[in-house]
XYZ file of C-alpha atoms in Angstrom:
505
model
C -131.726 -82.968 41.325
C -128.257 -82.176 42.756
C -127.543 -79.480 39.679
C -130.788 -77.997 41.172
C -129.801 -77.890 45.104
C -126.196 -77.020 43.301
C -127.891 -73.609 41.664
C -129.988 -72.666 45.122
C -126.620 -72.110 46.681
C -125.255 -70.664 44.198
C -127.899 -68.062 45.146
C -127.598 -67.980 48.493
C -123.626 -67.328 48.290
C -124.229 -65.021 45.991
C -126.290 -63.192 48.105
C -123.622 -63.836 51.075
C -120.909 -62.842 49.016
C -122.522 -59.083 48.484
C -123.324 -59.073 51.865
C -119.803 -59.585 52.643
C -118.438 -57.667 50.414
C -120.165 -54.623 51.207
C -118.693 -51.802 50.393
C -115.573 -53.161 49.111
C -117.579 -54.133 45.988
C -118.460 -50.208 45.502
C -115.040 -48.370 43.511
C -114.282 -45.227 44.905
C -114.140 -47.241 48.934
C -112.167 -50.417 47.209
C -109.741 -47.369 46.420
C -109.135 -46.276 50.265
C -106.334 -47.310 51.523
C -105.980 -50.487 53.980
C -109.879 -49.928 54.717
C -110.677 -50.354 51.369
C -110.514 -54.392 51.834
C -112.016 -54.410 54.826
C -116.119 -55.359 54.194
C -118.348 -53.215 56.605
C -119.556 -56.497 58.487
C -116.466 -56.807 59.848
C -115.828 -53.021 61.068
C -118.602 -53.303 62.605
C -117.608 -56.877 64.498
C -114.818 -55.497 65.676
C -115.729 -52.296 66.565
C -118.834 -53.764 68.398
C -116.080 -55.819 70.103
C -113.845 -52.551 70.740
C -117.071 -50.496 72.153
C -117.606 -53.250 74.413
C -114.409 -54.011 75.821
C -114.029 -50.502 76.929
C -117.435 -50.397 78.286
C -117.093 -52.995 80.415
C -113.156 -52.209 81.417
C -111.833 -55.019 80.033
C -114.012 -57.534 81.121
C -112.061 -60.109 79.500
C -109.067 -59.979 81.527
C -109.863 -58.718 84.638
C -112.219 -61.989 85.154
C -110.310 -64.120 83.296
C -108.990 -66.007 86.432
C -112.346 -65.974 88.049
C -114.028 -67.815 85.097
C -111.728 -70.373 85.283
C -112.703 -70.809 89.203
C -116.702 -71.358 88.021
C -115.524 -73.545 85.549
C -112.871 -75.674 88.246
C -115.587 -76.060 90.905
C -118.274 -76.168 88.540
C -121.020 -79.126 89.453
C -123.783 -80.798 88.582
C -127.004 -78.950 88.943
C -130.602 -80.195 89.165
C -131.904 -77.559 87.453
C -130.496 -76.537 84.375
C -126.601 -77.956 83.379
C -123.390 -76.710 85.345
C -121.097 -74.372 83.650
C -118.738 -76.704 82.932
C -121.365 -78.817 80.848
C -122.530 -75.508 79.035
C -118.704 -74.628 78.178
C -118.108 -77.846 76.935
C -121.698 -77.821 74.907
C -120.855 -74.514 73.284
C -116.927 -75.582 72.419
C -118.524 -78.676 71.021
C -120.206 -75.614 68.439
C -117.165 -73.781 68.546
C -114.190 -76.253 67.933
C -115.287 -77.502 64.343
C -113.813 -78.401 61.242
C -113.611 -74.782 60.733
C -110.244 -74.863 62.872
C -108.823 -76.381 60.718
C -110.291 -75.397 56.998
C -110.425 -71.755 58.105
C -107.491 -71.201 59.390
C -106.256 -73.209 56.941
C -107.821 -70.674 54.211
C -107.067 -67.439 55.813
C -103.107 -68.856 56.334
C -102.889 -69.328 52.457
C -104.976 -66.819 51.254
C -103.130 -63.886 53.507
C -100.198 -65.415 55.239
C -99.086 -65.735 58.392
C -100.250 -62.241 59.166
C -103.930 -63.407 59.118
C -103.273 -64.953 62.540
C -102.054 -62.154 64.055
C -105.595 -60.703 62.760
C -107.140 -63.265 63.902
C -105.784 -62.812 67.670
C -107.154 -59.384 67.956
C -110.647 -59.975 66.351
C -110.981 -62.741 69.484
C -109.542 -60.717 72.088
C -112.507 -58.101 71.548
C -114.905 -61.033 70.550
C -114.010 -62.163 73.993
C -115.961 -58.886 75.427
C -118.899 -59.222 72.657
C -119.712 -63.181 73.847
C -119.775 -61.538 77.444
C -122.279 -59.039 76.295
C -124.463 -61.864 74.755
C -124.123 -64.280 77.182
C -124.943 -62.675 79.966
C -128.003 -61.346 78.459
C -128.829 -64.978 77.467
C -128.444 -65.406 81.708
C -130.760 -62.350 82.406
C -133.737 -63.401 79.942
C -133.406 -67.193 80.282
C -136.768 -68.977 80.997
C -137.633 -72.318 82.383
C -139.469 -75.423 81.309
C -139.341 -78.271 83.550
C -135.952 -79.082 84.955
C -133.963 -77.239 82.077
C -133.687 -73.487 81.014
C -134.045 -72.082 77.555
C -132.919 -69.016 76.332
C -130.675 -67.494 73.690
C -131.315 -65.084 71.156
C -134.772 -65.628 70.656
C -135.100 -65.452 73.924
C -133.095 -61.864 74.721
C -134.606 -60.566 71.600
C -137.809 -60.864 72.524
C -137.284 -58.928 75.657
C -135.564 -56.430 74.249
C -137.742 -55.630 71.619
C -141.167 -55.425 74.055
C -141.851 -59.176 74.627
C -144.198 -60.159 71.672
C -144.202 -63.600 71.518
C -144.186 -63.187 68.242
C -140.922 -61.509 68.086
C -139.290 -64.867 70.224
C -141.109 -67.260 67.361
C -139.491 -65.610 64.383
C -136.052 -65.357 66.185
C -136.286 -69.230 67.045
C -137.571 -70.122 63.396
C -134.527 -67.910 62.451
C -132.152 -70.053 64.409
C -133.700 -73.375 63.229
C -133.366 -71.895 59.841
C -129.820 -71.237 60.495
C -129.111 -74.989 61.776
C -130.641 -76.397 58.988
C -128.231 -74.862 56.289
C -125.551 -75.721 58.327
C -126.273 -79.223 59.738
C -125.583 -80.759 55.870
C -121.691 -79.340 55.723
C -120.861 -80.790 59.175
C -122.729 -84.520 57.930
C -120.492 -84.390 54.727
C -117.341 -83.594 56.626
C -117.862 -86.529 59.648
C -118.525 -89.383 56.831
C -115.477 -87.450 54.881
C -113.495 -88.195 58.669
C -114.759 -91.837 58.811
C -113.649 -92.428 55.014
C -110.246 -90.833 55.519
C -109.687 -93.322 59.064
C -110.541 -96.380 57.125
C -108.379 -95.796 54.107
C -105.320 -94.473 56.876
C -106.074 -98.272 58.635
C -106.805 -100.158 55.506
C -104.090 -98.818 53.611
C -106.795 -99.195 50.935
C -108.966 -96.356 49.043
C -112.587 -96.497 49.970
C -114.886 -95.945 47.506
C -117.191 -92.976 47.681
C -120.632 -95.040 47.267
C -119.125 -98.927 49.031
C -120.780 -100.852 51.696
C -118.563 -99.551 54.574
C -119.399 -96.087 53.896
C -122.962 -96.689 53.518
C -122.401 -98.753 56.886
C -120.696 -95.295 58.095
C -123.875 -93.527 57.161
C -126.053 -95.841 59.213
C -123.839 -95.679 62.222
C -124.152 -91.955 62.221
C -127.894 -91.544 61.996
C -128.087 -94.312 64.407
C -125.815 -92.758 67.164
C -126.779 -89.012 65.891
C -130.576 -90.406 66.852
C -129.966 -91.632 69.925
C -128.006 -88.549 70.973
C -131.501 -85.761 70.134
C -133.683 -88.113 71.139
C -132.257 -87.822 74.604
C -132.849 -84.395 75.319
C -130.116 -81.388 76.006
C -128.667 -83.962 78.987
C -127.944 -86.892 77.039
C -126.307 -84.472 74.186
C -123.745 -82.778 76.869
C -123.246 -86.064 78.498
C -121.830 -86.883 75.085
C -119.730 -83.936 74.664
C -118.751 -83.627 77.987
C -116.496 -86.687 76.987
C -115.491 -85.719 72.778
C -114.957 -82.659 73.570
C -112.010 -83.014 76.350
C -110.861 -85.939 74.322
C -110.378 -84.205 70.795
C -109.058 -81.074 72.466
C -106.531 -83.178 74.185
C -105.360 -85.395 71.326
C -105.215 -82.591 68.882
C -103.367 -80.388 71.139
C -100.829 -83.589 71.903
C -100.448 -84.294 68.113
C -99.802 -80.471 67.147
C -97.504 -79.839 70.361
C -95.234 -83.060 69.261
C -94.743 -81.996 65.854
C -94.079 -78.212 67.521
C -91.522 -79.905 70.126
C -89.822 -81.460 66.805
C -89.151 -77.888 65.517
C -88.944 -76.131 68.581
C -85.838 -74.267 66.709
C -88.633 -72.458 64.505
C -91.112 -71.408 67.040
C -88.782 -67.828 67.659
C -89.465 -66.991 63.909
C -93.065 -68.491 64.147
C -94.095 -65.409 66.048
C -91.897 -62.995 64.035
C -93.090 -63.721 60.540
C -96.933 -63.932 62.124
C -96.128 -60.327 63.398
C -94.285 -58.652 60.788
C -96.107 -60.211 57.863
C -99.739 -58.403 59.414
C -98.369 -55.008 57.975
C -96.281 -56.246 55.585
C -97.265 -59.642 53.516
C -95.176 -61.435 51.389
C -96.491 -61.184 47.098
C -97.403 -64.558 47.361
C -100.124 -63.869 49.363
C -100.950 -60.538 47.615
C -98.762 -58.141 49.138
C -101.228 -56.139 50.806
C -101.861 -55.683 54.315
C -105.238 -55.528 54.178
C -105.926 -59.117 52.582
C -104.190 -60.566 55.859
C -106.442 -58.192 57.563
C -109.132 -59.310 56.521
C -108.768 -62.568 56.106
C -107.535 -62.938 59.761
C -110.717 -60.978 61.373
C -113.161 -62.695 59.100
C -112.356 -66.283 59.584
C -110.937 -65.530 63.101
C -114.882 -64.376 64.314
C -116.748 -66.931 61.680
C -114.556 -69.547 63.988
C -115.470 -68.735 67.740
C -119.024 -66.932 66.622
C -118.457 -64.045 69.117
C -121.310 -61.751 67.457
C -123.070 -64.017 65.818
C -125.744 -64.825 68.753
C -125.467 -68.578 68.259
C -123.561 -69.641 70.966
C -126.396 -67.671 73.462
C -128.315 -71.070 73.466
C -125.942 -73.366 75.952
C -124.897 -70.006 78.010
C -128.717 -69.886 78.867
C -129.367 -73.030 79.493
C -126.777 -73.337 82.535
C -127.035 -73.343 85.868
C -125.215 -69.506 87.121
C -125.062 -67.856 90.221
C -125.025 -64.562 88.114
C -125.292 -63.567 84.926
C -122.431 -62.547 84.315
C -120.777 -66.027 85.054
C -121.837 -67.299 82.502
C -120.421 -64.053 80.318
C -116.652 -64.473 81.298
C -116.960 -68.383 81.017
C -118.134 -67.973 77.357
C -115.214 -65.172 76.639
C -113.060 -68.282 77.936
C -114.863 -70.022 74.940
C -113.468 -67.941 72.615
C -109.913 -67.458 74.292
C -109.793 -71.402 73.986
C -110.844 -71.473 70.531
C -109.068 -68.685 68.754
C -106.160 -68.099 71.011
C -105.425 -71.759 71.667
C -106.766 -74.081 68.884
C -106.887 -71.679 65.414
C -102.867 -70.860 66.524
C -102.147 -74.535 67.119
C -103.205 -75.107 63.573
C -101.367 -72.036 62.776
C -98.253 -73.787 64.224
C -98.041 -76.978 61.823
C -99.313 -74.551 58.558
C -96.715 -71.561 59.385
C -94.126 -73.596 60.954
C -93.892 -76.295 58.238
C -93.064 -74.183 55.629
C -94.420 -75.796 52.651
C -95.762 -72.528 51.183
C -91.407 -71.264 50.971
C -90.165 -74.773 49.801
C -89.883 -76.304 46.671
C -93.405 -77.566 45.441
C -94.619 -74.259 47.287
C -97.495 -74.103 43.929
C -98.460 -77.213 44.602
C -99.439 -76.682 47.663
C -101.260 -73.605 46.850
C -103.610 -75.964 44.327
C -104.731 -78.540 47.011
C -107.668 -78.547 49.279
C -107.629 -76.676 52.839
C -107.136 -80.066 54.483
C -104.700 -81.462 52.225
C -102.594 -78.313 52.491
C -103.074 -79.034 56.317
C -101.547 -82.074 56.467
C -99.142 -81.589 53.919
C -97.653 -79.233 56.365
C -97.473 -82.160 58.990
C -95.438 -84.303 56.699
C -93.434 -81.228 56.641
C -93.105 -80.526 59.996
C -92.180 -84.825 61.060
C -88.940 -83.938 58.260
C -89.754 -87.501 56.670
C -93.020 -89.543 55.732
C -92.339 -91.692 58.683
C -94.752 -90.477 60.985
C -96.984 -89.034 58.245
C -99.572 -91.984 58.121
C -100.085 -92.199 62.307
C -100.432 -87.749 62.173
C -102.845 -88.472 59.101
C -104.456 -90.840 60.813
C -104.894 -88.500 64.392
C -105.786 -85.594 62.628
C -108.737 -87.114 60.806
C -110.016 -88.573 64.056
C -109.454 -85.349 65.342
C -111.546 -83.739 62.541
C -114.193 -86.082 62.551
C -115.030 -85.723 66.684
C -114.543 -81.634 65.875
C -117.877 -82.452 62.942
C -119.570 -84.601 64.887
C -119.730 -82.290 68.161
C -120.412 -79.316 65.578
C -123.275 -81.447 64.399
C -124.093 -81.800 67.866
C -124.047 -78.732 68.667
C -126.673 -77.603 65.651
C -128.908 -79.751 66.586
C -128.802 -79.487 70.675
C -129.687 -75.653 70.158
C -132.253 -75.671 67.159
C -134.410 -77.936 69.814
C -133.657 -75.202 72.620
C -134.959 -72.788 70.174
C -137.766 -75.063 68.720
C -139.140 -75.587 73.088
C -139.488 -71.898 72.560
C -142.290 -71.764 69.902
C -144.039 -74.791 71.612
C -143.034 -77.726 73.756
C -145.849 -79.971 72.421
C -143.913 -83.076 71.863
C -145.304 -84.022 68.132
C -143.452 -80.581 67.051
C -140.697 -81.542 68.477
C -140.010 -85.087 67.596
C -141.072 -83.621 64.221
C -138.254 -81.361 64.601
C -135.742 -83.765 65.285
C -136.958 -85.856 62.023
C -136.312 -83.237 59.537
C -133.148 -82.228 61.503
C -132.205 -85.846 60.771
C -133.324 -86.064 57.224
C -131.110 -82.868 56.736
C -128.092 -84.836 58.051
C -128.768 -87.470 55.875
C -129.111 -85.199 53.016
C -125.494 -83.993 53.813
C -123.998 -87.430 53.954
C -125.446 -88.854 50.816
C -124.108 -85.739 48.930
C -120.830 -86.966 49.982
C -121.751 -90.495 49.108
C -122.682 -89.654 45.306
C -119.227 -88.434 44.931
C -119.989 -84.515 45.121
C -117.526 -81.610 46.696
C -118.303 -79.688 49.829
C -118.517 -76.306 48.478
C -122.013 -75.971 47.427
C -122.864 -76.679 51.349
C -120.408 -74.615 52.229
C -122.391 -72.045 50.561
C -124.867 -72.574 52.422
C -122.834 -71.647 55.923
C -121.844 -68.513 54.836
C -125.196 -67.393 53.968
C -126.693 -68.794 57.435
C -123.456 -66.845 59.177
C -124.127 -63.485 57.818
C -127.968 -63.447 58.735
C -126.821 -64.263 62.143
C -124.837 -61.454 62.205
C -126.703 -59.191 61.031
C -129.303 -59.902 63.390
C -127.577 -60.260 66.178
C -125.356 -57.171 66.422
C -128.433 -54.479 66.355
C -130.025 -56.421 69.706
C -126.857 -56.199 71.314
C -126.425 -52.616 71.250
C -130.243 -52.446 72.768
C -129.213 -55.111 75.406
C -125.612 -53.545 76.546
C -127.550 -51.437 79.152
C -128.886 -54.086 80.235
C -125.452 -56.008 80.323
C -123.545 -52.954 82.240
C -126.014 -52.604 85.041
C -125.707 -56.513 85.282
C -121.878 -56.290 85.284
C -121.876 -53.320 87.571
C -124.024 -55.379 90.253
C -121.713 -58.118 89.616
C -118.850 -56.426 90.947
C -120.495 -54.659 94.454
C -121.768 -58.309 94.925
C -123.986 -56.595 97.566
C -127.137 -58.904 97.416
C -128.623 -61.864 94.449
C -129.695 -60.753 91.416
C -133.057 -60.415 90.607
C -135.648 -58.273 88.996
C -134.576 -54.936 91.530
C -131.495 -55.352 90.126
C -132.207 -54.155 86.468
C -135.707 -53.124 87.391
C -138.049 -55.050 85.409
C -139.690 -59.040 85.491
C -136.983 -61.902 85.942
C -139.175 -64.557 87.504
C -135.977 -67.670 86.870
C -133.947 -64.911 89.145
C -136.378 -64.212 91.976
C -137.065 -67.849 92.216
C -133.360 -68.145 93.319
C -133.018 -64.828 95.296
């Protein structure tokens, strides 16, 4: 059975893979220079993210300050969840294992450059998750005491309001979760396995009673979590998510503070290596190009129209709140947490010391952490950094699982809020997770689920991108209103139905 789930991916990252790749798989572009490596999905990401920063005159750091303010004296609301709730919600999505492992793969696959790569892609994908999360504000809808809204959601809008439209969009998202929900169950138990074994001093085995015990835990707490609505769900990451920034941050900053000596040539080698890499890592620049935008987006999603689902569902005074508190989404995950990691992989050296192959063979988290030993100088502190960063990595899964599930119900309430569907929903959401878990649990390696990701990433994408260039109007007339601040918003503003926006005028 698992050869035959095993050969289905296969498929579907094939499929990825050529999406990808394109054109760099056709011979006479593979021969341009630079652009030759650089797959036409990501031209167009960051030219998308280019166009739009201009557009909107650098929307990202003239309101930088000013999303910070919504987010400071953000509060609860009884309609809908504050700002702060939905930032946290969407960094729950955001902040993954991904963090680590990409950043992690791009580092060793293109060097140090790949980060400075990586920089740029966010600072325009800062301008692109304004675009889509403000029009996630503009065509939110409401049910109850909550909003919904998203992609589905804008899409239908934009493309004439057939409901139709809004039930493929939402099927697409659910889709979407459901390839993805598996990898982030494999990597949790993977978290809970490496904890007990860090504790223990022991080796678990894959298929013992505690990690079967593990598995029940986490479809009993996962449960409870959907089966309280959107509310319970940010209640819970309204608390992991401040605590796992917090103690990652700590643990990486302490091993930083330890080689303070390095951080001068940290940002040297990260700049001078984008243009010209090192043979090691292939000597070209346009490996740590690419590398660096691909993983850089793929980690804070600006593009991707999956984060639109917890900017909706807040509680905004504008639209276009909501848009500069998500570009703060990416700032935080990009500019903040991807170079932290970037810190303990660049700064600890293992890939110029002896045993440098060695470290090239291991896994993306092993290479992580053997950086950490190499940043403490000794194995004295290795087991209690070992020990952090797992935690660490199993809170970033579990609030990426979260996350997956939170927003395929968001999307599910707009096909039908009948409750059988949706307790149906959450059933095979949870029979997914399981399916995820016991793959780890027979022993098997997180790459075929992996494949799945990828494939689920580049639909989104690909999706995504063309209703954004129908919605920008939209967006600028939105943003332009936003700065006369002359009256509310509502549907005089952009001239067509908003009913969630008159009720509020």
């Amino acid at each position: 059975m698992y050869e035959l789930i095993k050969s289905i991916c296969y498929v579907f990252q094939e499929l990825a893979d050529l999406v990808w790749g394109f054109p760099t798989n056709i011979k006479w572009y593979a021969g341009l220079p630079i652009i030759g490596e650089l797959p036409l999905v990501i031209i167009l990401l960051v030219g998308t993210g280019i166009y739009f920063t201009c557009s909107l005159r650098f929307v990202q750091i003239k309101y930088f300050r000013y999303g910070l303010n919504v987010l400071i004296n953000s509060q609860k609301e009884k309609q809908g969840i504050s700002p702060l709730a939905s930032f946290l919600l969407s960094t729950a999505m955001r902040v993954g294992p991904g963090n680590i492992l990409g950043v992690t793969g791009a580092v060793s696959t293109g060097g140090p450059g790949a980060l400075f790569w990586m920089w740029l892609s966010a600072f325009f994908g800062m301008a692109t998750a304004f675009v889509e999360s403000t029009l996630s504000q503009i065509y939110k809808d409401r049910q109850g005491d909550e909003y919904v809204g998203g992609l589905p959601c804008y899409g239908r809008k934009i493309l004439g309001g057939a409901a139709m439209i809004g039930g493929i969009l939402s099927m697409l998202y659910i889709v979407y979760a459901l390839l993805c929900i598996p990898a982030q169950g494999f990597n949790t138990i993977s978290a809970m396995v490496a904890v007990t074994n860090n504790v223990t001093g022991t080796t678990v085995a894959a298929d013992s009673a505690p990690v079967w015990g593990f598995f029940l835990l986490l479809m009993g707490v996962t449960a409870f979590s959907i089966f309280g609505g959107i509310r319970r769900i940010t209640g819970i990451t309204d608390v992991l998510v401040p605590i796992m920034a917090v103690v990652y941050v700590a643990a990486v900053l302490v091993m930083t503070a330890m080689n303070l000596e390095l951080l001068p040539w940290f940002f040297y080698v990260v700049v001078t290596e984008a243009f010209r890499p090192e043979p090691i890592f292939g000597g070209a620049m346009g490996i740590a190009l690419s590398q660096g935008i691909k993983r850089g987006l793929m980690s804070n999603e600006a593009g991707q129209g999956t984060l639109s689902m917890p900017a909706a569902v807040s509680y905004s005074k504008h639209p276009c709140d909501q848009g500069i508190v998500q570009a703060i989404g990416v700032f935080l995950d990009t500019m903040v947490i991807c170079t932290l990691t970037g810190f303990v992989l660049i700064m600890g050296q293992a890939w110029l010391k002896d045993g440098s192959a060695a470290w090239f063979e291991m896994g993306r988290l092993e290479k992580f952490l053997a950086s950490c030993a190499q940043m403490l100088g000794s194995e004295a502190g290795y087991g209690l950094v070992t020990l952090v960063i797992s935690i660490c990595f199993g809170i970033f899964a579990f609030t990426c699982l979260l996350g997956f599930l939170s927003f395929s119900e968001i999307c599910a309430r707009q096909i039908s809020n009948n409750k059988v569907f949706i307790v149906a929903l959450r059933l095979v959401n949870l029979a997914v997770l399981a399916f995820g878990m016991m793959t780890n649990i027979a022993g098997f390696d997180l790459s075929a689920l992996w494949n799945l990701s990828d494939f689920a990433n580049i639909v989104m994408v690909c999706c995504n991108l063309p209703l954004l260039y129908l919605g920008v109007g939209k967006v600028k007339k939105a943003f332009n209103h936003f700065e006369c601040q002359e009256d509310k918003f509502c549907s005089e503003t952009l001239g067509e139905s908003l009913p969630v926006w008159d009720e509020s005028k």
